[in-house]
Coordinates of C-alpha atoms in Angstrom, one line a residue:
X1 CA 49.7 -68.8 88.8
X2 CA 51.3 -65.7 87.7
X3 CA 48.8 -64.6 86.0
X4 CA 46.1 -64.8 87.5
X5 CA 48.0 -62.5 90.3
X6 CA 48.9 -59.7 87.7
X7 CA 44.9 -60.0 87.7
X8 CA 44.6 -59.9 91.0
X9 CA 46.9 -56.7 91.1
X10 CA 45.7 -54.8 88.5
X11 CA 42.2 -55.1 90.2
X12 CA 43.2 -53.7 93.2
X13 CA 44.9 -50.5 91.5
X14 CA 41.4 -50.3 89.8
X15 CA 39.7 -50.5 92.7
X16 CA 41.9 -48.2 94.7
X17 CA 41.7 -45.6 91.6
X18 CA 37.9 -45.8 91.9
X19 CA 37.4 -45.6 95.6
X20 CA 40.2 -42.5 95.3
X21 CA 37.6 -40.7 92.9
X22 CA 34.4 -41.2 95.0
X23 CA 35.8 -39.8 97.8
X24 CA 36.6 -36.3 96.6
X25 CA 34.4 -33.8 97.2
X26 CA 33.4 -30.6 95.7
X27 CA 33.6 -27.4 98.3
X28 CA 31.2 -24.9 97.1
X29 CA 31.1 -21.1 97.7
X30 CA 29.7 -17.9 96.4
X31 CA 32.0 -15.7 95.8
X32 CA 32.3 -11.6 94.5
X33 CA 35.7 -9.5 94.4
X34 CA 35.4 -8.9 97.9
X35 CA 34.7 -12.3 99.8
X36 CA 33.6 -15.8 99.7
X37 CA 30.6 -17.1 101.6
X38 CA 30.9 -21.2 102.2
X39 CA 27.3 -21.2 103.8
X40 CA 24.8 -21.2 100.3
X41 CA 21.9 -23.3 99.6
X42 CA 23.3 -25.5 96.9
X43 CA 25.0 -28.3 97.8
X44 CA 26.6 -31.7 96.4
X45 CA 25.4 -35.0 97.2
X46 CA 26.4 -38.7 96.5
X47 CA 29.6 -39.6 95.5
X48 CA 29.9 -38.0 92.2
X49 CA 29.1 -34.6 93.9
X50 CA 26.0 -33.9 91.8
X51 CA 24.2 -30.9 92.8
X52 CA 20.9 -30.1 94.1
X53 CA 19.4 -27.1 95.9
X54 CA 18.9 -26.7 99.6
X55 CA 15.1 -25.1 99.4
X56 CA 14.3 -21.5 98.0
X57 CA 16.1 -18.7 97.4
X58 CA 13.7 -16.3 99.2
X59 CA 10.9 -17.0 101.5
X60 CA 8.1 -14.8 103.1
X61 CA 10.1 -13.2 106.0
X62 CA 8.0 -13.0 109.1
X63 CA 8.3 -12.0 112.8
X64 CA 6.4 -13.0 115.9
X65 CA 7.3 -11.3 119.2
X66 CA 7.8 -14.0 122.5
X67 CA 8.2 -11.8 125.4
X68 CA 6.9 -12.8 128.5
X69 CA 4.1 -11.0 130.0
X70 CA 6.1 -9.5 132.9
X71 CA 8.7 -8.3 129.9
X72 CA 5.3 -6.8 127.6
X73 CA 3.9 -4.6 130.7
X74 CA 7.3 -2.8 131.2
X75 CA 8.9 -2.4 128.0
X76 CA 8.6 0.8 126.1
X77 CA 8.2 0.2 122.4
X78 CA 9.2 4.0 120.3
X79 CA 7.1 4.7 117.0
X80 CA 7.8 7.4 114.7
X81 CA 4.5 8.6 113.0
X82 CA 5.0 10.3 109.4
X83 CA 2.4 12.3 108.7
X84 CA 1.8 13.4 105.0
X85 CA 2.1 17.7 105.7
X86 CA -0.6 20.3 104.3
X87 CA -3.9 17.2 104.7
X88 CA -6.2 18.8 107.9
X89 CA -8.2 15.2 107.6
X90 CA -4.9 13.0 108.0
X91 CA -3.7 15.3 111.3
X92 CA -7.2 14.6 112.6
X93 CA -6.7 10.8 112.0
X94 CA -3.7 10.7 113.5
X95 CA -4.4 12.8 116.7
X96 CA -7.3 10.7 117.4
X97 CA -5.1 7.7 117.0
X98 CA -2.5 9.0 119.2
X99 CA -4.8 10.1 121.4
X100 CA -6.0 6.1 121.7
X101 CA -3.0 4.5 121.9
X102 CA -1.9 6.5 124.9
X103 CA -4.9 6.0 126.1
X104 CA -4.3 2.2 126.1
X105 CA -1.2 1.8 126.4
X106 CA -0.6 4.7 128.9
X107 CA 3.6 4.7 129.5
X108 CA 4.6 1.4 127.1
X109 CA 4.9 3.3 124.0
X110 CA 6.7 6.4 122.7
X111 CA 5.2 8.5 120.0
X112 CA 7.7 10.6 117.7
X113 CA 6.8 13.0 114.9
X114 CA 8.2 15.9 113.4
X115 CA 8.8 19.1 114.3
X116 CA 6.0 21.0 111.6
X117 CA 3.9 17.7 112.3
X118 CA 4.3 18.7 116.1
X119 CA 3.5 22.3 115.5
X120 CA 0.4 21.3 112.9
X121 CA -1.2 18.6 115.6
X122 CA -0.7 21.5 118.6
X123 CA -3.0 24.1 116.4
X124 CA -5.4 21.6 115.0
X125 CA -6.1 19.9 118.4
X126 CA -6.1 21.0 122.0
X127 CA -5.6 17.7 123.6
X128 CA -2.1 17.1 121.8
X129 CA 1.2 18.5 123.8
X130 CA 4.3 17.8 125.2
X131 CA 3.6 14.7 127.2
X132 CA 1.6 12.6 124.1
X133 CA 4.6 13.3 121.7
X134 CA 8.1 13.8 121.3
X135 CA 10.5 15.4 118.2
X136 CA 12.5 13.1 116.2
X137 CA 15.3 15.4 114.3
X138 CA 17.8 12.2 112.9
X139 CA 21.3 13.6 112.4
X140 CA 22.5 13.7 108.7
X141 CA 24.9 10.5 108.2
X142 CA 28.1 11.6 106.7
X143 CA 28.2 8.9 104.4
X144 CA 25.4 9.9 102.2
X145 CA 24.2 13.0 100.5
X146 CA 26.0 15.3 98.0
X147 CA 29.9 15.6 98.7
X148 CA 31.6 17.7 96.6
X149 CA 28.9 20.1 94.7
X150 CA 31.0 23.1 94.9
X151 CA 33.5 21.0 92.9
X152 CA 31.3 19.5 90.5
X153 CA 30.0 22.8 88.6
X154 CA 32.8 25.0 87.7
X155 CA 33.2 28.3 86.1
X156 CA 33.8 28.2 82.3
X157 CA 32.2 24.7 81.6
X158 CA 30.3 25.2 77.7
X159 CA 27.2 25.8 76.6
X160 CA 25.4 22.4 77.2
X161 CA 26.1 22.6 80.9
X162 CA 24.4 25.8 81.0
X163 CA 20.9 24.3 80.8
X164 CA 21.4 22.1 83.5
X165 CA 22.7 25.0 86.0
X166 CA 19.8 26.3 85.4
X167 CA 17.3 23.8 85.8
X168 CA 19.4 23.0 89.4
X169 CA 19.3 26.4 90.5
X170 CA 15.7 26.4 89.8
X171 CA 15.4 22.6 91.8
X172 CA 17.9 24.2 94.8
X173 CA 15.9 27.7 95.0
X174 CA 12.9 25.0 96.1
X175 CA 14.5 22.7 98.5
X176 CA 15.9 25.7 100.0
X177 CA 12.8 27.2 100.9
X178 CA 11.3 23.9 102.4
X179 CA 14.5 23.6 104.4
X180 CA 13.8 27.1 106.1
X181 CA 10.0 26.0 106.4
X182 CA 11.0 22.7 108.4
X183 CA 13.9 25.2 110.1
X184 CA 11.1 27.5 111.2
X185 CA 8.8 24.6 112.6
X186 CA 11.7 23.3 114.1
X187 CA 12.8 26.2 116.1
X188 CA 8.9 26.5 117.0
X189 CA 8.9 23.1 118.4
X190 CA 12.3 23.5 120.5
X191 CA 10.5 26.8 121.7
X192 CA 7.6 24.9 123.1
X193 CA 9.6 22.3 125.1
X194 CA 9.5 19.2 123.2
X195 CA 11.8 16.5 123.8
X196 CA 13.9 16.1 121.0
X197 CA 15.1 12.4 119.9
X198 CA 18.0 12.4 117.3
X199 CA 19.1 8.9 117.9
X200 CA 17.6 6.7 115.3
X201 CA 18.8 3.5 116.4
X202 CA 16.1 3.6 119.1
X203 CA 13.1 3.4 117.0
X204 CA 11.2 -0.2 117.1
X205 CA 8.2 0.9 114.3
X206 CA 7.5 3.3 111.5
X207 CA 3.9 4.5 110.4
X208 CA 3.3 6.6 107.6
X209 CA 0.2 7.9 106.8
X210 CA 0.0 9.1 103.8
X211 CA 0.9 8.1 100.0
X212 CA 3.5 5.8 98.6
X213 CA 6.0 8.9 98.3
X214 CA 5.9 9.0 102.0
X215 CA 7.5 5.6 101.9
X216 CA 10.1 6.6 99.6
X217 CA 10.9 9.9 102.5
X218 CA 10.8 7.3 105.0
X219 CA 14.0 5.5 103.4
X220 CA 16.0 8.5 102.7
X221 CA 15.5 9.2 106.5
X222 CA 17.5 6.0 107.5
X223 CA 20.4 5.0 104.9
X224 CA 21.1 2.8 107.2
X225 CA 18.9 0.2 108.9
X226 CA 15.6 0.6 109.1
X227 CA 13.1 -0.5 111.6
X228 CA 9.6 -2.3 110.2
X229 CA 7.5 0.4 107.9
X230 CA 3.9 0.6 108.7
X231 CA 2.2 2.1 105.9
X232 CA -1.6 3.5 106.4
X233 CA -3.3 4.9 103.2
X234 CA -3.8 8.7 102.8
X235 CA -2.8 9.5 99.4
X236 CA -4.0 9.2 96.0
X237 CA -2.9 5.7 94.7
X238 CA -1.9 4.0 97.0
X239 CA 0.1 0.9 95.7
X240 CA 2.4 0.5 99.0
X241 CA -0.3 1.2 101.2
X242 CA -2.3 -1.9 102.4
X243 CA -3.9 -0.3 105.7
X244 CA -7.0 1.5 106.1
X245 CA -7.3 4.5 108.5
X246 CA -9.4 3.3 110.9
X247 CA -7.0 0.0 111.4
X248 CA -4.0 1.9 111.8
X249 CA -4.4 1.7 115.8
X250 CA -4.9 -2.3 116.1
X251 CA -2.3 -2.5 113.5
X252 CA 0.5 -0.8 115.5
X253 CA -0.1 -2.1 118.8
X254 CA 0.0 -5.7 116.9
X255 CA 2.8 -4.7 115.0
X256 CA 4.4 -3.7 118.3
X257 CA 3.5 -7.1 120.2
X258 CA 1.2 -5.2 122.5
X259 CA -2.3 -6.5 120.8
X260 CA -4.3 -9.2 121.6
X261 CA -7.5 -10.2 119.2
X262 CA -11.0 -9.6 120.5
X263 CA -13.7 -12.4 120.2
X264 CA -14.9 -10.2 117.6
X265 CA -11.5 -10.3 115.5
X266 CA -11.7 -14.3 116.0
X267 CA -15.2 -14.7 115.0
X268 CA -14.1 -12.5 112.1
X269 CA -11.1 -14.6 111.2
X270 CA -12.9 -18.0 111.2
X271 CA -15.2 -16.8 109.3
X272 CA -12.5 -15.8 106.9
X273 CA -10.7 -19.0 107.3
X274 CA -14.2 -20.8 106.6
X275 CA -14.8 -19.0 102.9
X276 CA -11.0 -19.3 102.1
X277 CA -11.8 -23.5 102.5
X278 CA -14.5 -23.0 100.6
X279 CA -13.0 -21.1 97.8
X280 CA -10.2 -24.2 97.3
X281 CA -13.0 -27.1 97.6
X282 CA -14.9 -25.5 94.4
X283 CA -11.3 -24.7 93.3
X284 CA -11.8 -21.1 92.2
X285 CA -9.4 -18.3 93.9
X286 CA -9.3 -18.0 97.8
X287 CA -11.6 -15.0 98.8
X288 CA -15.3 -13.9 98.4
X289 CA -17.2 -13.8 94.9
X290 CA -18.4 -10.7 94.3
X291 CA -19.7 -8.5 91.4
X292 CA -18.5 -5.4 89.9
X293 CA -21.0 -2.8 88.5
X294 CA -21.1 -4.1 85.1
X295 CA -21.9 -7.6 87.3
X296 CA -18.2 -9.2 85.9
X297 CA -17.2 -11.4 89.0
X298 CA -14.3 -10.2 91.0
X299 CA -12.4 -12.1 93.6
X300 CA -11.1 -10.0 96.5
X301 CA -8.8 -10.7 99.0
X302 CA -10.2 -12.0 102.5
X303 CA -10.0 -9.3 105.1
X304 CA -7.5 -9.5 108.2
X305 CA -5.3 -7.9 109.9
X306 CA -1.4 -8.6 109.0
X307 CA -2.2 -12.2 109.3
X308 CA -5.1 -14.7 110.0
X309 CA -2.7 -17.2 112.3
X310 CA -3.3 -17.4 115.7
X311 CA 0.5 -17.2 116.6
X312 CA 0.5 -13.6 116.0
X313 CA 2.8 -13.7 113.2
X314 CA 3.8 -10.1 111.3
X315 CA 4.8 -10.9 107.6
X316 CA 7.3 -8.6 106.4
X317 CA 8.2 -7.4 102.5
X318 CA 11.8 -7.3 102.4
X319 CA 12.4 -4.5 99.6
X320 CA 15.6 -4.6 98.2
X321 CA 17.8 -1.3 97.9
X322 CA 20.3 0.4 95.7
X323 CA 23.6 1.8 97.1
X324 CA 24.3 4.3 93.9
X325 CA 28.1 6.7 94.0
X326 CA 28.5 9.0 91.9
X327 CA 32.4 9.3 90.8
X328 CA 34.4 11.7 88.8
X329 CA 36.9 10.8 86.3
X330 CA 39.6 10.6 88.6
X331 CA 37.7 7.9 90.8
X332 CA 36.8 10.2 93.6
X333 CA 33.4 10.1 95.3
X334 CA 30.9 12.8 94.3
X335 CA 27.5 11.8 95.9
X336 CA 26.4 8.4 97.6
X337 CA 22.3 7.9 97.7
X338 CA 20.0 4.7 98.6
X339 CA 17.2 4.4 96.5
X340 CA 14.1 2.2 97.1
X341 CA 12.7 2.9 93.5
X342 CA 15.5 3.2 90.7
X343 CA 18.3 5.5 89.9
X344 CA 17.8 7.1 86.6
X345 CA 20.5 8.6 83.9
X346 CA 19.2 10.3 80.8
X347 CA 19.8 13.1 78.5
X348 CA 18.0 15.7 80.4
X349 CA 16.8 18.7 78.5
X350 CA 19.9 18.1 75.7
X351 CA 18.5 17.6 72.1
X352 CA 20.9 15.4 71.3
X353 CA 20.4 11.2 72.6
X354 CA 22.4 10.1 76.0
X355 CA 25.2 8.1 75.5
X356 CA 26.7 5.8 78.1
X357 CA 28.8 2.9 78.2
X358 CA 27.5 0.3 80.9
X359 CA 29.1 -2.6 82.6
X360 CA 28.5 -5.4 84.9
X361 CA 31.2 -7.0 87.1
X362 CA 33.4 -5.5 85.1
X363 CA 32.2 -6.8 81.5
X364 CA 30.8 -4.2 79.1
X365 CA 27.1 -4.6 78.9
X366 CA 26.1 -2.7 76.5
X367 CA 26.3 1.2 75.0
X368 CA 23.3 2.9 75.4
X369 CA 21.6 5.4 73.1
X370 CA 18.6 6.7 74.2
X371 CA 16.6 9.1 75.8
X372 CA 18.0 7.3 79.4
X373 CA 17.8 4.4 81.3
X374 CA 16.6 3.2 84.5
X375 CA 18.5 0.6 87.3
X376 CA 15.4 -0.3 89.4
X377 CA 14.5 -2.9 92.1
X378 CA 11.8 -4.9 92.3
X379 CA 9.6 -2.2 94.3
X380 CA 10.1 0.3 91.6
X381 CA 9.6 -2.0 88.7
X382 CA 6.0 -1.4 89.0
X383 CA 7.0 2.5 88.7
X384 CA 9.6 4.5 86.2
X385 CA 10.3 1.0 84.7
X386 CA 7.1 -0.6 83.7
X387 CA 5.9 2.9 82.2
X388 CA 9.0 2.3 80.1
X389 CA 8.2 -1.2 78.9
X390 CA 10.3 -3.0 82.1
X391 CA 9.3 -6.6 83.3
X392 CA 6.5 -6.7 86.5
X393 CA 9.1 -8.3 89.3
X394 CA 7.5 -9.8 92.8
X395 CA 9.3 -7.4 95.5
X396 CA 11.1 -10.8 97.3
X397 CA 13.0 -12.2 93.7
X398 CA 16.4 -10.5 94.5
X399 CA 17.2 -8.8 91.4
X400 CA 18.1 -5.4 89.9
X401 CA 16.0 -4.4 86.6
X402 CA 17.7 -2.6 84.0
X403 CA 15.2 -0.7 81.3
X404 CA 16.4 1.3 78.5
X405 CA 14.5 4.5 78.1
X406 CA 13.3 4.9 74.5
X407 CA 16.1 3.2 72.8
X408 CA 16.9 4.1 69.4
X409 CA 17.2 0.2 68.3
X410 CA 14.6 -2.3 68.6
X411 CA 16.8 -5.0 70.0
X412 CA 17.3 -3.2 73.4
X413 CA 14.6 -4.7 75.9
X414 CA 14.7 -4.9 79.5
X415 CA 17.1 -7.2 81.6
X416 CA 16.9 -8.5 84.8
X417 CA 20.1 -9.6 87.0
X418 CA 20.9 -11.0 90.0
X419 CA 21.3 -8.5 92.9
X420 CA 24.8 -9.8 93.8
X421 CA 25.9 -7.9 90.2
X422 CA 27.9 -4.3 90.2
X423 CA 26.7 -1.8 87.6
X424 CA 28.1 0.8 86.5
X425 CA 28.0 3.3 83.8
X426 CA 29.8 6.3 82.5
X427 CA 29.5 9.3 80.3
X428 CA 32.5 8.8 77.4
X429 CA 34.2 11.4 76.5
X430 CA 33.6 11.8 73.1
X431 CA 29.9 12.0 74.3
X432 CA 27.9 15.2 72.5
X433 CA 26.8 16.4 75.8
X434 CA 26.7 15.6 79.2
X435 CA 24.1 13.8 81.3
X436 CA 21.8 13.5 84.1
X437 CA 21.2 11.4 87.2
X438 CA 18.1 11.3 89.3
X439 CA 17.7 9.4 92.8
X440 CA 14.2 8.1 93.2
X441 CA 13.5 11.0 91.1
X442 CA 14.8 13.8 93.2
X443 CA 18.6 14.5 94.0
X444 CA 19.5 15.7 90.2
X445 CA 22.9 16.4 89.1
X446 CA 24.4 16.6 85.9
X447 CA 27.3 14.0 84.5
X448 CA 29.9 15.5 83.0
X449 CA 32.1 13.6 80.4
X450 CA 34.0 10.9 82.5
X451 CA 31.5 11.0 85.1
X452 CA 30.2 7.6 86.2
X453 CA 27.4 5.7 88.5
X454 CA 28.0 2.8 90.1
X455 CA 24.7 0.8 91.1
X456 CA 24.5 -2.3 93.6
X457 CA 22.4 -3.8 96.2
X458 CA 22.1 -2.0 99.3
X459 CA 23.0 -4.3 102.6
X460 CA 19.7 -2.4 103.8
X461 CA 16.7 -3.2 102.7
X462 CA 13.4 -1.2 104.0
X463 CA 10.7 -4.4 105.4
X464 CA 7.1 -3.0 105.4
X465 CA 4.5 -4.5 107.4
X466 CA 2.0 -7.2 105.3
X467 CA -1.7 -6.6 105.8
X468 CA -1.7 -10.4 104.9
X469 CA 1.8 -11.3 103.3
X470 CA 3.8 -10.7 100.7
X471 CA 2.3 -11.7 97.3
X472 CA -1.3 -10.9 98.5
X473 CA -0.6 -7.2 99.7
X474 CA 1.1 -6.7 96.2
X475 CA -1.5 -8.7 93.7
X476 CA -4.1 -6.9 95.4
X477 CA -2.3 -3.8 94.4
X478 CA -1.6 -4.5 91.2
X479 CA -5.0 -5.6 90.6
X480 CA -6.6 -2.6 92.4
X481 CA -4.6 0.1 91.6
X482 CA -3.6 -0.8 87.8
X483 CA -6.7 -3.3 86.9
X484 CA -4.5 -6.1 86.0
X485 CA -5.8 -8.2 83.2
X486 CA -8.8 -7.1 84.2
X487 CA -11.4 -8.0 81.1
X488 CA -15.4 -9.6 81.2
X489 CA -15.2 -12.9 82.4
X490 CA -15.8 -15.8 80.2
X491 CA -19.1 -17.2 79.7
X492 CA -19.4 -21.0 80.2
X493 CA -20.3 -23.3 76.9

């Protein structure tokens, strides 16, 4: 009948509306003023394009080395060693390791240092010349560094500028004379006939030996990439230092793919592997129970060497860095620096509070007044920020802290945001006085009114070398180094 086929009709236009709707499908992007990326880890699924996340954001980044044996024999690997300067028991340590290592590895490895390290290890021990190491003297980049400092401090600027002058005369008179120190060394070396390297792109591994300011060197030495940091401990704290002396050797040449575990080293990792199964079966914390003096149990971390797999894997900590420019009020570039800690603006010695307006992507964040504040990644959260109340952050979670220093308002705490953000902040003009901005806590300069910073993350990151991986290197710091909730344990009922 007729009606029944209006029905039939109208069931088909209902049907055809429905299947219409179930096919379209959401494209999704992340996107920033610059670009979008299609490849992202959420994506839509079933027919209503709900969404759902394709795994983690981060993961523990590792790196395993599968060169055939032919390739291992002949291949030179370069390392740089940075040596902490002025410590006559870390040149030992590290002549003796060099020493070794050529010993072992006779031609397959290239050992770089600097020029006063050079001069230091040639007085201090006989058996180090010419043929064990060579100079490595990077050439400046031109894209970072102080640009336009004759510019920046004028004649006739008032009173509250003065103060500052002073204190970077004072901070320039300094770095001068180190400058004509490492000159000196440098024209010493040259004079004894070292080979110089000045391409950087040719290093495969960097050791420091020495403290966790060695570290933070290390990264202004390459504001570019920067190959796999190997850090040995031979400072005073400590907290980016997972290796021992005396493993720096096995730890290179493993680091390096050029190490193979003794039966020794295996008997020692399945013994390892043995008290970590035990730890989970009783369900207490993987590692061995021991005492304290006070006799208050303690849990330590099982000993290895990078890693207890048998595939040779190297975990890596990816640590995020900042790409800070310093501008001028008419938008021109004053300074560019890559920080691995934070970048810090404050009042300086002016009595009077800092005051800044701060954005992010463009939206006004918030005006700060207060002694400062303090854009820091996750490695320097435990640093200038957590001394000034700012959250603890694991060194993988991709974010940038902001941390108020002393703010004059109770309601200002500590943020955290995602490190695809831009920050920025500026000095009004109707501000009392000017300000001050420090790189990793060197690099100084003074912001004048209109003067701004602009913070975001760095597209290179500085990946130290895990004694076990990632979140064990840096508990064990935190628990080591800064007793974290360390109290008497618990007694049972």
């Amino acid at each position: 009948s007729l009606q029944q086929r209006d029905v039939l009709v109208e069931k088909e236009k209902e049907e055809e509306t429905e299947e219409t709707i179930n096919n379209r499908k959401m494209e999704l992007m992340w996107c920033n003023r610059e670009m979008c990326k299609t490849v992202i880890r959420e994506r839509t699924v079933g027919d209503h394009n709900h969404l759902e996340f394709d795994g983690p954001a981060t993961g523990q980044v590792c790196y395993v080395w599968n060169d055939e044996e032919e390739a291992l024999e002949t291949t030179t690997s370069t390392v740089f060693l940075l040596v902490k300067p002025n410590d006559p028991k870390l040149l030992e340590t590290v002549a003796r390791a060099i020493t070794e290592i050529k010993t072992q590895q006779q031609q397959h490895v290239r050992l770089l240092v600097q020029p006063k390290c050079a001069i230091d290890l040639m007085k201090a021990h006989d058996g180090i010349d010419q043929d064990l190491v060579q100079l490595f003297a990077p050439t400046e980049s031109p894209d970072f560094g102080h640009f336009s400092n004759n510019n920046h401090h004028q004649a006739g600027q008032d009173d509250d500028d003065e103060w500052m002058m002073d204190e970077d005369s004072s901070k320039k008179e300094q770095s001068d004379n180190a400058d004509e120190a490492e000159a000196d060394a440098d024209a010493d070396a040259r004079t004894m006939q070292f080979q110089t390297i000045k391409d950087a792109s040719i290093i495969d591994l960097i050791v420091t030996v020495g403290g966790d300011g060695l570290l933070m060197y290390a990264s202004t030495l390459f504001p570019g990439p920067v190959p796999p940091i190997l850090c040995v401990a031979g400072g005073s704290l400590g907290f980016l230092t997972p290796f021992a002396k005396d493993e720096m050797v096995d730890a290179i040449q493993q680091a390096l793919g050029k190490f193979k575990n003794s039966s020794k080293q295996q008997e020692q990792q399945e013994k390892v592997s043995k008290e970590v199964a035990n730890g989970l079966e009783h369900g207490y914390a993987i590692g061995k129970n021991t005492k304290d003096q006070d006799g208050n149990i303690m849990f330590d971390i099982p000993p290895g060497l990078m890693t207890d797999n048998d595939d040779d894997r190297v975990c890596l900590s990816m640590r995020m860095r900042l790409d800070c420019r310093v501008f001028n009020a008419k938008g021109e570039v004053l300074a560019r620096f890559n920080v691995l800690n934070e970048v810090s603006i404050d009042r300086g010695s002016s009595p009077y509070l800092a005051n800044l307006e701060c954005f992010v992507d463009n939206a006004h964040l918030t005006t700060v007044q207060a002694d400062g504040i303090i854009f820091a990644t996750p490695t320097g959260s435990t640093a200038y920020s957590m001394a000034a109340g700012g959250s603890v952050v694991h060194p993988a979670v991709p974010a940038i802290l902001v941390t108020p220093i002393c703010p004059h308002v109770l309601s200002f705490r500590s943020m955290v945001f995602p490190d695809h953000v831009v920050l920025r902040c500026y000095v009004p003009e109707d501000a009392r006085s000017n300000a001050c901005v420090a790189f990793d806590g060197k690099n100084h300069r003074v912001l004048k009114r209109g003067d701004s910073v602009q913070i975001k993350m760095s597209n290179h990151p500085v990946a130290t070398i895990c004694r076990s991986d990632h979140s064990a290197d840096w508990l064990d710091s935190l628990k080591s180094n800064f007793n974290f909730n360390t109290r008497a344990r618990q007694g049972p009922l």
